[in-house]
XYZ file of C-alpha atoms in Angstrom:
338
model
C -28.702 -28.359 52.026
C -27.292 -26.604 49.003
C -29.281 -26.000 45.959
C -26.496 -27.141 43.640
C -27.205 -30.464 44.740
C -30.636 -30.436 43.822
C -30.160 -29.804 40.182
C -28.721 -31.876 37.461
C -28.635 -31.219 33.747
C -28.420 -33.656 30.732
C -29.260 -33.537 27.144
C -33.046 -33.252 26.096
C -34.489 -34.410 22.724
C -38.394 -34.464 23.407
C -39.238 -31.932 21.206
C -42.893 -31.802 22.539
C -41.745 -31.247 26.356
C -38.761 -28.678 25.137
C -41.724 -26.647 23.363
C -43.911 -26.426 26.351
C -41.483 -25.408 29.106
C -39.804 -22.723 26.366
C -43.338 -21.340 25.134
C -44.635 -21.003 28.776
C -41.487 -19.219 29.798
C -41.468 -17.063 27.268
C -45.449 -16.407 27.330
C -45.015 -15.409 31.185
C -42.270 -13.264 30.592
C -43.900 -11.346 27.669
C -47.722 -11.679 28.327
C -48.863 -8.590 26.161
C -46.629 -8.817 23.390
C -48.775 -9.127 20.169
C -45.945 -10.745 17.783
C -44.537 -13.205 20.784
C -43.850 -16.417 18.543
C -44.877 -19.695 20.018
C -42.050 -22.344 19.017
C -42.878 -25.208 17.165
C -41.644 -28.569 17.520
C -40.530 -28.672 13.934
C -38.364 -25.698 14.867
C -36.392 -27.540 17.440
C -35.907 -30.353 15.041
C -34.630 -27.924 12.522
C -32.352 -26.243 14.631
C -31.067 -28.621 17.078
C -32.503 -32.409 17.073
C -32.359 -33.225 13.503
C -29.221 -31.168 12.044
C -26.211 -32.852 9.979
C -24.394 -35.511 11.480
C -21.219 -32.859 11.587
C -22.878 -30.532 13.051
C -22.926 -30.577 17.030
C -26.331 -29.277 18.559
C -28.017 -29.987 21.924
C -30.790 -28.794 24.043
C -30.244 -29.254 27.404
C -32.593 -29.768 30.395
C -32.257 -28.603 33.684
C -33.692 -30.206 36.264
C -34.509 -29.964 40.087
C -35.802 -32.799 42.161
C -36.335 -34.480 38.739
C -38.620 -31.626 37.545
C -37.775 -29.800 34.420
C -37.049 -26.138 34.854
C -35.146 -24.744 32.381
C -34.100 -25.085 28.865
C -30.599 -24.360 27.160
C -30.069 -25.020 23.419
C -27.184 -24.264 21.357
C -25.269 -25.755 18.419
C -21.330 -24.967 17.259
C -20.338 -22.868 14.924
C -16.824 -21.753 13.261
C -15.805 -18.413 14.559
C -13.382 -15.956 13.219
C -12.004 -13.262 15.847
C -9.124 -10.982 15.055
C -7.676 -13.196 12.515
C -8.204 -16.263 14.302
C -10.455 -19.194 13.721
C -11.896 -20.796 16.567
C -15.329 -21.979 17.554
C -18.466 -20.462 19.155
C -21.744 -21.973 20.369
C -24.687 -19.937 19.524
C -27.159 -20.058 22.065
C -31.065 -19.517 22.345
C -34.403 -20.682 23.871
C -32.372 -19.827 26.985
C -35.358 -20.631 29.389
C -35.752 -20.941 32.992
C -39.244 -21.300 34.984
C -40.325 -18.495 36.891
C -41.066 -20.400 39.840
C -37.563 -22.063 39.600
C -35.470 -18.799 39.423
C -32.083 -19.114 41.135
C -28.661 -18.098 40.354
C -27.531 -21.827 40.632
C -30.087 -22.760 38.201
C -29.124 -20.493 35.351
C -25.930 -21.088 36.442
C -26.264 -25.209 36.173
C -27.367 -24.649 32.468
C -24.600 -22.503 31.195
C -22.122 -24.293 33.046
C -23.710 -27.599 31.186
C -23.516 -25.879 28.218
C -20.017 -24.496 28.431
C -18.881 -28.654 29.217
C -20.483 -29.504 26.154
C -19.097 -26.696 24.081
C -15.588 -27.258 25.396
C -15.980 -31.312 24.083
C -16.648 -29.757 20.554
C -13.642 -27.457 20.662
C -15.441 -24.175 21.349
C -14.593 -21.960 23.785
C -17.287 -18.795 23.448
C -21.054 -18.539 23.609
C -22.904 -16.104 21.198
C -26.592 -14.976 21.197
C -28.946 -11.968 21.265
C -30.179 -11.176 24.924
C -32.769 -8.511 25.668
C -31.666 -4.728 25.433
C -30.277 -2.784 28.121
C -33.663 -0.756 28.131
C -35.437 -4.107 29.254
C -36.216 -5.351 32.577
C -36.762 -9.117 31.302
C -34.508 -11.945 32.870
C -33.293 -13.426 29.849
C -30.019 -10.580 29.878
C -29.512 -11.874 33.865
C -28.790 -15.339 32.504
C -25.550 -14.461 30.483
C -23.981 -11.293 32.305
C -24.551 -12.140 35.768
C -22.558 -15.441 35.889
C -19.327 -15.893 37.787
C -16.354 -16.611 35.736
C -17.670 -15.501 32.351
C -16.655 -12.235 30.223
C -18.913 -10.321 28.234
C -18.640 -7.754 25.499
C -21.886 -6.401 23.322
C -21.941 -5.330 20.127
C -23.531 -2.359 18.216
C -23.972 -4.086 15.152
C -26.540 -6.397 13.579
C -29.728 -3.980 14.577
C -32.934 -5.653 13.837
C -35.426 -4.312 11.192
C -38.755 -5.027 10.737
C -41.568 -4.669 8.234
C -45.637 -5.515 8.446
C -45.858 -7.698 5.303
C -49.944 -7.124 5.290
C -49.101 -3.199 4.894
C -46.183 -3.541 2.541
C -46.216 -1.625 -0.390
C -47.422 -3.206 -3.802
C -44.822 -2.966 -6.303
C -45.673 -3.223 -9.954
C -45.470 -6.841 -10.898
C -45.461 -7.928 -7.442
C -46.916 -11.897 -7.265
C -50.141 -12.852 -6.023
C -49.941 -14.798 -2.700
C -50.471 -18.228 -4.776
C -47.241 -17.294 -7.094
C -45.056 -17.288 -4.064
C -45.339 -20.950 -3.160
C -42.965 -22.243 -6.078
C -40.894 -25.180 -5.331
C -37.230 -25.466 -5.018
C -35.277 -28.010 -6.967
C -31.916 -28.964 -6.211
C -30.275 -26.588 -8.934
C -31.934 -23.444 -7.233
C -30.806 -24.546 -4.011
C -27.178 -25.031 -5.415
C -27.520 -21.466 -6.861
C -28.324 -20.012 -3.765
C -25.739 -21.790 -1.793
C -23.388 -20.626 -4.143
C -24.717 -16.918 -4.014
C -24.870 -16.619 -0.218
C -21.440 -18.487 0.620
C -19.698 -15.946 -1.768
C -21.240 -13.050 0.256
C -20.027 -14.619 3.649
C -16.518 -15.420 2.386
C -16.717 -11.363 1.575
C -17.415 -10.477 5.030
C -15.297 -13.109 6.521
C -12.299 -11.279 4.679
C -13.653 -7.749 6.300
C -12.024 -7.969 9.670
C -15.434 -8.261 11.353
C -15.531 -11.106 14.122
C -18.277 -13.754 12.576
C -19.457 -16.631 12.831
C -19.064 -19.029 9.553
C -21.665 -21.405 7.841
C -19.798 -24.097 6.238
C -22.378 -25.461 2.975
C -23.835 -28.535 5.126
C -25.245 -26.123 7.859
C -26.225 -23.654 5.180
C -28.497 -25.947 3.168
C -29.792 -27.468 5.960
C -30.578 -23.859 7.307
C -32.074 -22.970 3.948
C -34.262 -26.144 3.175
C -35.812 -28.127 6.008
C -39.508 -28.966 5.266
C -42.187 -27.689 6.357
C -40.588 -24.832 8.200
C -37.959 -23.663 6.121
C -38.014 -23.064 2.144
C -36.391 -20.552 0.484
C -37.672 -18.394 -2.536
C -35.161 -18.577 -5.305
C -35.262 -16.962 -8.722
C -32.880 -17.613 -11.666
C -33.142 -15.369 -14.927
C -30.575 -14.359 -17.340
C -27.899 -16.081 -15.678
C -28.712 -13.909 -12.310
C -29.819 -15.300 -8.934
C -31.994 -14.085 -5.854
C -32.690 -15.887 -2.727
C -35.240 -14.953 0.050
C -34.878 -17.246 2.873
C -37.402 -17.054 5.843
C -39.379 -19.179 8.379
C -42.740 -18.334 10.012
C -43.934 -19.010 13.672
C -47.432 -18.933 14.881
C -48.207 -16.075 17.501
C -51.307 -16.144 19.497
C -54.490 -16.704 17.463
C -54.243 -17.413 13.536
C -51.278 -14.578 12.907
C -47.744 -15.464 12.506
C -44.445 -13.931 12.997
C -41.661 -14.142 10.039
C -37.840 -14.187 10.442
C -36.087 -13.528 7.393
C -32.436 -14.786 7.386
C -31.015 -13.949 3.842
C -32.161 -11.579 1.315
C -29.405 -11.725 -1.703
C -29.393 -11.121 -5.481
C -26.263 -11.303 -7.828
C -26.613 -7.739 -8.244
C -27.734 -6.310 -5.098
C -28.913 -2.981 -6.937
C -30.840 -5.018 -9.620
C -34.809 -5.638 -9.525
C -34.058 -9.216 -8.956
C -33.650 -8.568 -5.058
C -36.740 -7.031 -5.084
C -39.186 -9.832 -7.095
C -37.794 -12.537 -4.744
C -38.662 -10.490 -1.655
C -41.817 -9.794 -3.154
C -42.661 -13.332 -3.561
C -41.604 -14.056 0.239
C -43.838 -11.129 1.328
C -47.060 -13.069 -0.725
C -46.446 -16.051 1.067
C -46.339 -14.262 4.490
C -49.283 -12.244 3.501
C -51.143 -15.367 2.761
C -50.311 -16.721 6.270
C -51.441 -13.560 8.036
C -48.047 -12.633 8.969
C -48.203 -9.233 10.292
C -44.655 -9.117 11.343
C -41.167 -9.856 9.801
C -37.466 -9.180 11.293
C -34.107 -9.257 9.345
C -30.833 -8.364 10.376
C -29.165 -5.293 9.342
C -25.386 -4.126 8.678
C -23.359 -6.598 8.092
C -25.740 -8.878 7.162
C -27.910 -6.752 4.998
C -27.287 -3.562 3.747
C -29.204 -1.137 5.467
C -30.318 0.788 2.228
C -31.436 -2.104 0.713
C -33.714 -2.622 3.863
C -34.852 0.556 3.611
C -35.502 0.527 0.024
C -37.633 -2.563 0.482
C -39.719 -1.062 3.054
C -38.199 -2.237 6.372
C -37.785 -0.005 9.876
C -35.359 -0.301 12.126
C -36.495 -1.677 15.692
C -35.878 0.386 18.559
C -34.847 -1.160 20.868
C -33.161 -3.730 19.449
C -31.858 -7.075 20.857
C -28.697 -7.087 21.707
C -25.926 -9.364 20.226
C -23.517 -10.970 22.796
C -20.203 -12.758 23.162
C -19.173 -14.664 26.274
C -16.044 -16.203 27.252
C -14.830 -18.279 29.982
C -11.269 -18.907 28.932
C -8.903 -15.567 30.078
C -6.441 -16.604 27.136
C -9.216 -15.858 24.420
C -9.834 -12.659 22.961
C -12.676 -10.718 23.186
C -13.703 -8.627 19.909
C -13.893 -4.939 20.240
C -17.440 -3.690 21.027
C -19.492 -3.478 17.716
C -17.397 -6.516 16.044
C -19.356 -9.137 15.928
C -21.481 -10.657 13.009
C -24.022 -13.600 13.432
C -25.322 -15.411 10.207
C -28.678 -15.802 11.453
C -31.196 -14.503 14.165
C -32.432 -16.819 16.275
């Protein structure tokens, strides 16, 4: 009997079941990684299960003999590539149980997400995979599938910082000062600032995922996992948007989506970042990651105390339609890392 006949793929909205499988797969793959995050139910609500109605998103469960053996999650984003507007599905949390690894299982998950993507106007996948130096399985889920073309990027390197060891700047806030509330006016100011930055990038010729206002608001503000720090003073706006996930024990790891200020060379960008660092310190967050150029200026990240990751996860774009162009190597920018 062919193994393909034993496999079925269908939408999965049980967040606890998704968490259990994804965490077990990643925990087995990276047993000795001290900052390996443990995904929470709220994370899957935020990114896939409770998104705005106009934002297609899904978690697919892959079953073999009615046993859940894999989870592939994705959502559709506008994509501008070579001056052409199209759509792409941003994949993440791609996981297959070690005891169920077989080319037909990964193929079924990817093909199922491809069919769903086509139904939502997307002809590309985008995501982040293990660096070439890694022997982890995640890269093979993507690059060994028949019928798919892929292109790696040299952009969007990850940078990292240890908040517990971050330099104390004069006037930096205490931990309690970091948890300031967010009102609608502050959120509006943050959205306006970030949309302006994204539009500038979109006009630069870089292939990039777009982020409509409704999706950006959702990314910035989804309690309890995402609440940005926003400071407004003297007509200027600064924003640092981040979330934290638990690791083993009581520590956390942070992921920073955006650090920005109306004047990127002024002090406000440091003030808003220091508030975010204070929150991370209070949560015993001992590592935080952010994407470098073109999402953030590398010189700014260095100024704030970040160091580039070596090796870094690799941005990847995949197509299954031969009539669709792939970007040149190094031409891919994603608005978020996930």
